[in-house]
PDB file of C-alpha atoms in Angstrom:
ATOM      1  CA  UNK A   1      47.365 -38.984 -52.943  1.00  0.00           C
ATOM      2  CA  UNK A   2      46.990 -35.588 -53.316  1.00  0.00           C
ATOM      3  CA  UNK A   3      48.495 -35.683 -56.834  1.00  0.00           C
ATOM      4  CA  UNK A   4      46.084 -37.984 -57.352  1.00  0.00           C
ATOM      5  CA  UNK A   5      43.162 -36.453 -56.678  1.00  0.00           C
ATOM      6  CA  UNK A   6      44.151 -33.067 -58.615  1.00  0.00           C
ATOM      7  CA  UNK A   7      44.550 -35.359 -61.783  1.00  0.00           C
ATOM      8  CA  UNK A   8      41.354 -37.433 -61.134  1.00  0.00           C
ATOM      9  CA  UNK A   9      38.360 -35.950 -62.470  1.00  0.00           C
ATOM     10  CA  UNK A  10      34.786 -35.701 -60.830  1.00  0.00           C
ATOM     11  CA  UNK A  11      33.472 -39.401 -60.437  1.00  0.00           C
ATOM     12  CA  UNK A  12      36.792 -40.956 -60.877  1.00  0.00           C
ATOM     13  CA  UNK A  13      38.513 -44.467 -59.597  1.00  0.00           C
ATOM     14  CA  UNK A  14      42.049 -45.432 -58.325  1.00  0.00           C
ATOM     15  CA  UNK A  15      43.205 -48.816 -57.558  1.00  0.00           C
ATOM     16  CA  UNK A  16      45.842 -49.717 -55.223  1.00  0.00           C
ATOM     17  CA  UNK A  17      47.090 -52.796 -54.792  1.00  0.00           C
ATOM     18  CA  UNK A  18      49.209 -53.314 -51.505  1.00  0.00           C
ATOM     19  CA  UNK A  19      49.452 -54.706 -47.749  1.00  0.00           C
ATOM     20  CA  UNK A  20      46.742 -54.766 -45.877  1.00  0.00           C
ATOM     21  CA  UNK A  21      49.325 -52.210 -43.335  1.00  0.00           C
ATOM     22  CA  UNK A  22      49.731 -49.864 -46.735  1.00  0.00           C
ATOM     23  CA  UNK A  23      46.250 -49.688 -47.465  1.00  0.00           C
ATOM     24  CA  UNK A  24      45.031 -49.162 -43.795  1.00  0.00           C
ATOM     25  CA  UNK A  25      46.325 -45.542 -44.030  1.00  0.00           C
ATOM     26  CA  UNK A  26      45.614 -44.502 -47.660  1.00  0.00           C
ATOM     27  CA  UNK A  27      42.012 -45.385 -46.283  1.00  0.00           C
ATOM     28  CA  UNK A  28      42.662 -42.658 -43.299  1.00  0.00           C
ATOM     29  CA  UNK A  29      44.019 -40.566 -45.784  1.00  0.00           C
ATOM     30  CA  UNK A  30      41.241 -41.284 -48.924  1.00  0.00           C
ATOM     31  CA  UNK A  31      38.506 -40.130 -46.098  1.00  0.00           C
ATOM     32  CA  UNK A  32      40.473 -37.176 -44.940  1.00  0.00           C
ATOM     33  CA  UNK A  33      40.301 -35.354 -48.401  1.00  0.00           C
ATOM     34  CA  UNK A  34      36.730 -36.715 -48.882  1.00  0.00           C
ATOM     35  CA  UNK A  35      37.221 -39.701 -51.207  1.00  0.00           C
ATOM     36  CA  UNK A  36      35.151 -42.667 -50.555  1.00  0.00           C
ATOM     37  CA  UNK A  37      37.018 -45.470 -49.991  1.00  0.00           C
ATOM     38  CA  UNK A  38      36.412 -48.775 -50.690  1.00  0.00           C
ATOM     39  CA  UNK A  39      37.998 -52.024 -49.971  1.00  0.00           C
ATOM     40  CA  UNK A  40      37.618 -55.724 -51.448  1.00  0.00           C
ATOM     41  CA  UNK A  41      39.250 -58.394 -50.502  1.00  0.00           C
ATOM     42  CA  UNK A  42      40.606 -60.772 -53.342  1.00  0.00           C
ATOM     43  CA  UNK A  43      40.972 -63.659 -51.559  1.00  0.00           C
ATOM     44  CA  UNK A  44      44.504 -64.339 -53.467  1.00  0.00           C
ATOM     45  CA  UNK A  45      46.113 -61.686 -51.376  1.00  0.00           C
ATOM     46  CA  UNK A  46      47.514 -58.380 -52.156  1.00  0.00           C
ATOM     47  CA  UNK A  47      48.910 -58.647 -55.504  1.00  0.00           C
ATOM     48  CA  UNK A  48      46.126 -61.591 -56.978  1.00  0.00           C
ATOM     49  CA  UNK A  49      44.713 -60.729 -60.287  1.00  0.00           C
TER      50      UNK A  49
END
């Protein structure tokens, strides 16, 4: 995520699509370097379009 966020300019978005386990820690790790995360639920489950 880190990688991410040096490519990523100012204002920018990343989606991940994963398990609800997965994504429950990027979210720990999205607020520890001061991203603001964000999570929907699709309804279809984890990989849904």
């Amino acid at each position: 995520m880190l990688e991410i966020d040096r490519m990523l300019r100012p204002g920018g978005r990343v989606y991940i699509r994963d398990s609800v386990s997965v994504i429950s820690k990027l979210h720990e790790i999205a607020s520890a370097i001061d991203w603001v995360p964000a999570l929907h639920d699709t309804g279809g489950g984890p990989y849904a379009s």
